[in-house]
PDB file of C-alpha atoms in Angstrom:
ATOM      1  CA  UNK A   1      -6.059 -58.094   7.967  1.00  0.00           C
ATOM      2  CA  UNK A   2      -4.659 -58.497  11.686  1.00  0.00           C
ATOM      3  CA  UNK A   3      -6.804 -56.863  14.365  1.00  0.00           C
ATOM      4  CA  UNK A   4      -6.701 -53.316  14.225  1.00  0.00           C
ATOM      5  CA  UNK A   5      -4.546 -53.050  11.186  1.00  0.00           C
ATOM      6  CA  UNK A   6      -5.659 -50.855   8.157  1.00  0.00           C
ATOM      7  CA  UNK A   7      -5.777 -51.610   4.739  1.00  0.00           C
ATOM      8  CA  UNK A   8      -2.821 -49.921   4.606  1.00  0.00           C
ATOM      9  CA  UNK A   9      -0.873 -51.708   7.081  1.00  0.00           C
ATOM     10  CA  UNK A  10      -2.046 -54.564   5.684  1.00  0.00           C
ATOM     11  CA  UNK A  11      -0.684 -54.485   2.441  1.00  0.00           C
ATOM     12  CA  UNK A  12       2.772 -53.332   3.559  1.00  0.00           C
ATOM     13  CA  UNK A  13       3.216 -56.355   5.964  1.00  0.00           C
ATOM     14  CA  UNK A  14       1.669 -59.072   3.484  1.00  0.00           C
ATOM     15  CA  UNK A  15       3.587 -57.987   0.936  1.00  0.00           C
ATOM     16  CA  UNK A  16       6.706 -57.609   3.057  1.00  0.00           C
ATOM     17  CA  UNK A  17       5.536 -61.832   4.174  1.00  0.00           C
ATOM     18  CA  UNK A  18       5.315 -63.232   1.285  1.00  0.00           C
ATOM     19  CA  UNK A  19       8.021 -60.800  -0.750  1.00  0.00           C
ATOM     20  CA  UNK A  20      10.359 -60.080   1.766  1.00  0.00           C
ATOM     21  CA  UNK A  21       9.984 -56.666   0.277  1.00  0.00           C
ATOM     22  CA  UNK A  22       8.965 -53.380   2.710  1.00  0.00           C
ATOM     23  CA  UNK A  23       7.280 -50.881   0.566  1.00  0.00           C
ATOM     24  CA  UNK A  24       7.605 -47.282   1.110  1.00  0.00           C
ATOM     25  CA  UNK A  25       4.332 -45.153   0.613  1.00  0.00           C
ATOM     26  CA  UNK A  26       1.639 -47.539  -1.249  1.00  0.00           C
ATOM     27  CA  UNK A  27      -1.417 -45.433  -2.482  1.00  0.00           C
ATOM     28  CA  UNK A  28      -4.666 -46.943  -2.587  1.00  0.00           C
ATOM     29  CA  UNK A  29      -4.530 -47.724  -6.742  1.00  0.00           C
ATOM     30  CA  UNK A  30      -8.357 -49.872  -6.478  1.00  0.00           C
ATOM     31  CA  UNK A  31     -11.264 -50.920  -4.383  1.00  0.00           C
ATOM     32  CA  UNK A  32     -13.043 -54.036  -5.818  1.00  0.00           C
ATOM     33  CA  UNK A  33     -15.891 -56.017  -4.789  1.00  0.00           C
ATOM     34  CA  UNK A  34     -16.655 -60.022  -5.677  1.00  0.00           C
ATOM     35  CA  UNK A  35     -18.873 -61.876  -6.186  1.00  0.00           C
ATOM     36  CA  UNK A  36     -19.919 -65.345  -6.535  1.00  0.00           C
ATOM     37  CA  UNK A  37     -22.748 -66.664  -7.830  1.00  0.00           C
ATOM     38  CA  UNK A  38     -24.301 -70.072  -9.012  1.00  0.00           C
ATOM     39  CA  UNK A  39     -27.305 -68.695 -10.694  1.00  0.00           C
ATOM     40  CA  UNK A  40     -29.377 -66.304  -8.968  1.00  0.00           C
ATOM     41  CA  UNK A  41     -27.828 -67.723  -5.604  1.00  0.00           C
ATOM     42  CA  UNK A  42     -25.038 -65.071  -4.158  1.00  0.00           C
ATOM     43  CA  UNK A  43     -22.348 -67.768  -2.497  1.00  0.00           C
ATOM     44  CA  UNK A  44     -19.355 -65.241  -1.458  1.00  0.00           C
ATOM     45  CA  UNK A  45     -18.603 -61.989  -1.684  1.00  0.00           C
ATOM     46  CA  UNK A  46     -15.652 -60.054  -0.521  1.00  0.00           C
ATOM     47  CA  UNK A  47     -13.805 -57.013  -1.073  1.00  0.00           C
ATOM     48  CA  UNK A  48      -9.996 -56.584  -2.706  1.00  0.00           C
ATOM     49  CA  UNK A  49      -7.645 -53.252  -2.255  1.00  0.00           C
ATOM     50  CA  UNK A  50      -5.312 -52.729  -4.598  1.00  0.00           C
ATOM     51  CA  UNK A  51      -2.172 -50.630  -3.778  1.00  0.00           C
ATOM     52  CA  UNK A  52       0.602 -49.283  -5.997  1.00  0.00           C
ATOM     53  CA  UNK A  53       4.309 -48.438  -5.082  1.00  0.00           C
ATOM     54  CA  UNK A  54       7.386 -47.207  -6.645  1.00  0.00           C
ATOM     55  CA  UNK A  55       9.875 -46.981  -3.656  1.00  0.00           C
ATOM     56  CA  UNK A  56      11.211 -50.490  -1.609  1.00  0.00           C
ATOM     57  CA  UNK A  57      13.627 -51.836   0.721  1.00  0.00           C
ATOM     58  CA  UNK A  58      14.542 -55.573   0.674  1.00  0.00           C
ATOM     59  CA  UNK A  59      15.253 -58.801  -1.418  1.00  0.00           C
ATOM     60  CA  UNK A  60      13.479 -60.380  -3.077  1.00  0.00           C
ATOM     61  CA  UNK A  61      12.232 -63.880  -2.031  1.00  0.00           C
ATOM     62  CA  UNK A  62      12.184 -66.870  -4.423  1.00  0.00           C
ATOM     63  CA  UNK A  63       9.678 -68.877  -2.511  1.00  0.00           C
ATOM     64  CA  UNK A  64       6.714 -68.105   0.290  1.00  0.00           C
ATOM     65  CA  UNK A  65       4.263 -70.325   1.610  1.00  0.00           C
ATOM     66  CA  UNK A  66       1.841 -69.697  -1.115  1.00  0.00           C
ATOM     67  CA  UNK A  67       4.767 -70.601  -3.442  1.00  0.00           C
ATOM     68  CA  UNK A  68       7.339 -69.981  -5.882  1.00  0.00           C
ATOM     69  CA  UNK A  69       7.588 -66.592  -6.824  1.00  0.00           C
ATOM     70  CA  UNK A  70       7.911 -65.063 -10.464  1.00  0.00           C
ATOM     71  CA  UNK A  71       9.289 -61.130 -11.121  1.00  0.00           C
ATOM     72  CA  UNK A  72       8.147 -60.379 -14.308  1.00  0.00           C
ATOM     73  CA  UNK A  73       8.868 -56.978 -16.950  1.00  0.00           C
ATOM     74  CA  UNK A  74       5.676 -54.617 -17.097  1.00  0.00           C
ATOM     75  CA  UNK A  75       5.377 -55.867 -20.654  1.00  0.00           C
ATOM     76  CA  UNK A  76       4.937 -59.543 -20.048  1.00  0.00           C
ATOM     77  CA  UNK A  77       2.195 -59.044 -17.801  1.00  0.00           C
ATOM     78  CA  UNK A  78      -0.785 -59.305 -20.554  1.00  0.00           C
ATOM     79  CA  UNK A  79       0.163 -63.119 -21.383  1.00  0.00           C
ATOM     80  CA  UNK A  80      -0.033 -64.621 -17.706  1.00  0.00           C
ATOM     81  CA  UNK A  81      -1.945 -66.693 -16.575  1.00  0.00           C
ATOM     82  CA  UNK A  82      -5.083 -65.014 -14.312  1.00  0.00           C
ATOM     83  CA  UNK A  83      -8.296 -65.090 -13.647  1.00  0.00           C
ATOM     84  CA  UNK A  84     -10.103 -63.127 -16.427  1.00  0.00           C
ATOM     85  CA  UNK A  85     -10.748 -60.200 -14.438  1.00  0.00           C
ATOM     86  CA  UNK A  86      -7.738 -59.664 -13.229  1.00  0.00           C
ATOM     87  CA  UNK A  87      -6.366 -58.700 -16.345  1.00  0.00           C
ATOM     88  CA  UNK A  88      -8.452 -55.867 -16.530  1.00  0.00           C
ATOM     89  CA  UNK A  89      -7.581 -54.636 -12.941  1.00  0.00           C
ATOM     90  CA  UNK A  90      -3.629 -55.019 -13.595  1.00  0.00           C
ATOM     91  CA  UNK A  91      -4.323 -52.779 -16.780  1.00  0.00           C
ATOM     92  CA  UNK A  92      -5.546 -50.111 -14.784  1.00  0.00           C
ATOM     93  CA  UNK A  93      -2.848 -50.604 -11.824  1.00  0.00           C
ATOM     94  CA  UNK A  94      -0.261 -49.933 -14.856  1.00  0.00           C
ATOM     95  CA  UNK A  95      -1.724 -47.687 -17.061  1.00  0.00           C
ATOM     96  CA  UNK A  96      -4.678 -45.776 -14.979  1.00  0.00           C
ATOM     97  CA  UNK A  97      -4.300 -42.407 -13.258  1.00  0.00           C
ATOM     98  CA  UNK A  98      -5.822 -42.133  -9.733  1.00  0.00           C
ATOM     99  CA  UNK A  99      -8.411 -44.617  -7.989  1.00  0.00           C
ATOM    100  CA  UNK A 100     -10.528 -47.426  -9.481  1.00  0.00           C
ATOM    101  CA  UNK A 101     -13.761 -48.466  -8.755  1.00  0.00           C
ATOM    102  CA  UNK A 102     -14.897 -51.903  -9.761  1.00  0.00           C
ATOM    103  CA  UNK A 103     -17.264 -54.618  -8.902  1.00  0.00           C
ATOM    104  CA  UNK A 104     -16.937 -58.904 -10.659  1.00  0.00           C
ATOM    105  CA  UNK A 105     -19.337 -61.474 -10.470  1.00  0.00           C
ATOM    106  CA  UNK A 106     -18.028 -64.634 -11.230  1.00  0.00           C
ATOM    107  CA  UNK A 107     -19.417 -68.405 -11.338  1.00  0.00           C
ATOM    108  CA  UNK A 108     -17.542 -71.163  -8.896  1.00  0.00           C
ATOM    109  CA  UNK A 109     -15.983 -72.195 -11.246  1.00  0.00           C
ATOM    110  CA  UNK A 110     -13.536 -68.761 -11.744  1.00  0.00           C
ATOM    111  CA  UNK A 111     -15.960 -67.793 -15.265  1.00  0.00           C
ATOM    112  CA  UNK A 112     -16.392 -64.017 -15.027  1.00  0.00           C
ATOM    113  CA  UNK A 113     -20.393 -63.264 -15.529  1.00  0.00           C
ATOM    114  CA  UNK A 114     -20.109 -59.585 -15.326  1.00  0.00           C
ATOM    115  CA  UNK A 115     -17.794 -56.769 -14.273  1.00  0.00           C
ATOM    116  CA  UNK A 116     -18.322 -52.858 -14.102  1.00  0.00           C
ATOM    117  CA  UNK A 117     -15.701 -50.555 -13.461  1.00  0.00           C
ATOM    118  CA  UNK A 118     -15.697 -47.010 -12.780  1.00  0.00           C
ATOM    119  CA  UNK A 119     -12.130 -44.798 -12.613  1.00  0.00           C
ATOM    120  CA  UNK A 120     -12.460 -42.500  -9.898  1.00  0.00           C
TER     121      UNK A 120
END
């Protein structure tokens, strides 16, 4: 996030960065925490907002700096490749009514030890 900029913002301008896609009206969709851990030792933790839209204006980019980028059908979403977690929180984003809850504790290594979620 830039100074002063909501969550909000935020996600409108990143996405329009690294999409080249404005969206119109995102609603917050999920508020996550992480967490890694290497054994009882906490090493990170931060915080994710998920957002879901309907309406745009733009094209679509092939490429950003993070790099090449892949549209995909709702349908094929299940078989790519993610960290394990994140299969459960694109799930919801698809199929759940109203606002998530959730909190995953993974190892450094990307292994999910735990997750809880809670639909609002």
């Amino acid at each position: 996030m830039e100074p002063g900029e909501s969550v909000r913002d935020a996600c409108i301008r990143e996405y329009r960065e690294e999409t080249g896609v404005y969206l119109k009206n995102p609603s917050i969709k999920g508020i996550f925490t992480f967490i890694m851990k290497d054994g009882d030792k906490v090493l990170t933790e931060w915080m994710m907002f998920t957002f879901y839209a309907t309406e745009s204006d733009g094209i679509n980019n092939d490429v950003c700096e993070e790099g090449e980028l892949h549209w995909h059908p709702i349908d094929e979403t299940k078989e790519l490749a993610m960290a394990e977690g994140d299969h459960h929180i694109l799930e919801y984003m698809i199929h759940g009514k109203g606002i998530i809850y959730g909190t995953f504790t993974y190892t450094p290594e990307f292994k999910l030890l735990s997750y809880r979620l809670d639909p609002g």
